Coordinates of N, CA and C in Angstrom, one line a residue:
X1 N 32.3 8.6 -27.0 CA 31.6 7.8 -26.0 C 31.0 8.7 -24.9
X2 N 29.7 8.5 -24.7 CA 29.1 9.3 -23.7 C 29.3 8.8 -22.3
X3 N 29.5 9.8 -21.3 CA 29.7 9.4 -19.9 C 28.4 9.5 -19.1
X4 N 27.3 9.9 -19.8 CA 26.1 10.0 -19.0 C 25.6 8.6 -18.6
X5 N 24.9 8.6 -17.5 CA 24.3 7.3 -17.1 C 22.8 7.4 -17.0
X6 N 22.1 6.9 -18.1 CA 20.7 7.1 -18.1 C 20.0 6.5 -17.0
X7 N 20.5 5.4 -16.4 CA 19.8 4.8 -15.3 C 19.9 5.7 -14.0
X8 N 20.8 6.6 -14.0 CA 21.0 7.4 -12.8 C 19.9 8.4 -12.7
X9 N 19.2 8.8 -13.7 CA 18.1 9.8 -13.7 C 16.8 9.1 -13.4
X10 N 16.7 7.8 -13.5 CA 15.5 7.1 -13.1 C 15.3 6.9 -11.6
X11 N 14.1 7.0 -11.1 CA 13.9 6.8 -9.7 C 14.2 5.3 -9.3
X12 N 14.7 5.0 -8.2 CA 14.9 3.6 -7.8 C 13.6 2.8 -7.7
X13 N 13.7 1.5 -7.9 CA 12.5 0.7 -7.9 C 11.9 0.6 -6.5
X14 N 12.8 0.7 -5.5 CA 12.3 0.6 -4.1 C 12.1 1.9 -3.4
X15 N 11.8 2.9 -4.1 CA 11.6 4.2 -3.5 C 10.3 4.2 -2.6
X16 N 10.3 5.0 -1.6 CA 9.1 5.0 -0.7 C 7.9 5.7 -1.4
X17 N 6.7 5.2 -1.0 CA 5.5 5.8 -1.4 C 5.4 7.2 -0.8
X18 N 5.0 8.2 -1.6 CA 4.8 9.6 -1.0 C 3.8 9.6 0.2
X19 N 4.1 10.3 1.2 CA 3.2 10.4 2.4 C 1.8 10.7 2.0
X20 N 1.6 11.6 1.1 CA 0.2 12.0 0.7 C -0.6 10.8 0.2
X21 N 0.0 9.8 -0.3 CA -0.7 8.6 -0.8 C -0.9 7.5 0.3
X22 N -0.3 7.7 1.4 CA -0.4 6.7 2.4 C -1.5 6.9 3.4
X23 N -1.8 8.1 3.7 CA -2.8 8.3 4.8 C -4.2 8.3 4.3
X24 N -5.0 7.6 5.1 CA -6.5 7.5 4.8 C -7.1 8.8 5.1
X25 N -8.1 9.1 4.3 CA -8.9 10.4 4.5 C -10.0 10.1 5.4
X26 N -10.3 11.0 6.3 CA -11.4 10.9 7.3 C -12.7 10.9 6.5
X27 N -13.6 10.0 6.9 CA -14.9 9.9 6.3 C -15.0 9.0 5.1
X28 N -14.0 8.3 4.7 CA -14.1 7.4 3.6 C -14.1 6.0 4.1
X29 N -14.8 5.2 3.3 CA -14.8 3.8 3.7 C -13.5 3.1 3.4
X30 N -13.1 2.1 4.2 CA -11.9 1.3 3.9 C -12.4 0.0 3.3
X31 N -11.8 -0.3 2.2 CA -12.1 -1.6 1.5 C -11.1 -2.6 1.8
X32 N -11.4 -3.9 1.7 CA -10.4 -4.9 1.8 C -9.2 -4.7 0.9
X33 N -9.5 -4.2 -0.3 CA -8.4 -3.9 -1.2 C -7.4 -2.9 -0.6
X34 N -8.0 -1.8 0.0 CA -7.2 -0.8 0.6 C -6.3 -1.4 1.7
X35 N -6.8 -2.3 2.5 CA -6.1 -2.9 3.6 C -5.0 -3.8 3.0
X36 N -5.3 -4.6 2.0 CA -4.3 -5.5 1.4 C -3.1 -4.6 0.8
X37 N -3.4 -3.6 0.1 CA -2.4 -2.8 -0.5 C -1.6 -2.0 0.5
X38 N -2.2 -1.5 1.6 CA -1.5 -0.8 2.6 C -0.5 -1.8 3.4
X39 N -0.9 -3.1 3.4 CA 0.0 -4.0 4.1 C 1.2 -4.5 3.2
X40 N 1.2 -4.0 1.9 CA 2.2 -4.4 1.0 C 2.1 -5.8 0.4
X41 N 0.9 -6.3 0.5 CA 0.6 -7.7 0.0 C 0.0 -7.5 -1.4
X42 N 0.0 -8.6 -2.2 CA -0.6 -8.7 -3.5 C -2.1 -8.9 -3.3
X43 N -2.9 -8.4 -4.3 CA -4.3 -8.6 -4.3 C -4.6 -10.0 -4.7
X44 N -4.7 -10.9 -3.8 CA -5.1 -12.3 -4.1 C -6.3 -12.7 -3.3
X45 N -7.0 -13.7 -3.7 CA -8.2 -14.1 -2.9 C -7.9 -14.3 -1.4
X46 N -6.8 -15.0 -1.2 CA -6.4 -15.3 0.2 C -6.2 -14.0 1.0
X47 N -5.5 -13.1 0.4 CA -5.2 -11.8 1.1 C -6.4 -11.0 1.3
X48 N -7.3 -11.0 0.3 CA -8.6 -10.3 0.5 C -9.5 -10.9 1.6
X49 N -9.5 -12.2 1.7 CA -10.2 -12.8 2.8 C -9.6 -12.4 4.2
X50 N -8.3 -12.3 4.2 CA -7.6 -11.9 5.5 C -8.0 -10.4 5.8
X51 N -8.1 -9.6 4.8 CA -8.4 -8.2 5.0 C -9.9 -8.1 5.4
X52 N -10.8 -8.9 4.9 CA -12.2 -8.8 5.3 C -12.3 -9.2 6.7
X53 N -11.6 -10.2 7.2 CA -11.7 -10.7 8.6 C -11.1 -9.6 9.5
X54 N -10.0 -9.0 9.1 CA -9.4 -7.9 9.9 C -10.3 -6.7 10.0
X55 N -10.9 -6.3 8.9 CA -11.9 -5.2 8.9 C -13.1 -5.5 9.8
X56 N -13.6 -6.7 9.7 CA -14.7 -7.1 10.5 C -14.4 -7.0 12.0
X57 N -13.1 -7.4 12.4 CA -12.7 -7.4 13.8 C -12.3 -6.0 14.3
X58 N -11.6 -5.2 13.4 CA -11.0 -4.0 13.9 C -11.7 -2.7 13.3
X59 N -12.5 -2.9 12.3 CA -13.1 -1.7 11.6 C -12.0 -0.9 10.8
X60 N -12.4 0.3 10.5 CA -11.4 1.2 9.7 C -10.1 1.4 10.4
X61 N -10.1 1.3 11.7 CA -8.8 1.5 12.4 C -7.7 0.5 12.0
X62 N -8.1 -0.6 11.4 CA -7.2 -1.6 10.9 C -6.2 -1.0 9.9
X63 N -6.7 -0.1 9.1 CA -5.9 0.6 8.1 C -4.9 1.5 8.8
X64 N -5.4 2.3 9.7 CA -4.6 3.3 10.4 C -3.4 2.6 11.2
X65 N -3.6 1.4 11.6 CA -2.6 0.6 12.3 C -1.4 0.3 11.4
X66 N -1.7 0.1 10.1 CA -0.7 -0.3 9.1 C 0.1 0.9 8.6
X67 N -0.5 2.1 8.6 CA 0.1 3.3 8.0 C 0.9 4.1 9.0
X68 N 1.9 4.7 8.6 CA 2.7 5.6 9.5 C 1.9 6.8 10.1

C-alpha cells in the first residue's frame, strides 16, 4: 500500500493569483471584462453593465482601485 498522497502535490483551489497577473500595464485600455474579473465576479451581463458604469465614472483608475 502506497503512503504517497497525490492530492498533496496539487496546488490548492484557493491559491492566490500571482502578482504579475494582477497589475495593469501602463498604456493599455481597461475593458469592462478586465474590471469584472479583477473584482472577482463572474462575467455576466449584469456585472458587465456594472463595470461599464464604473469605468464611465472613474476611468481606468477603477481597475487600480481593485488591485493591490
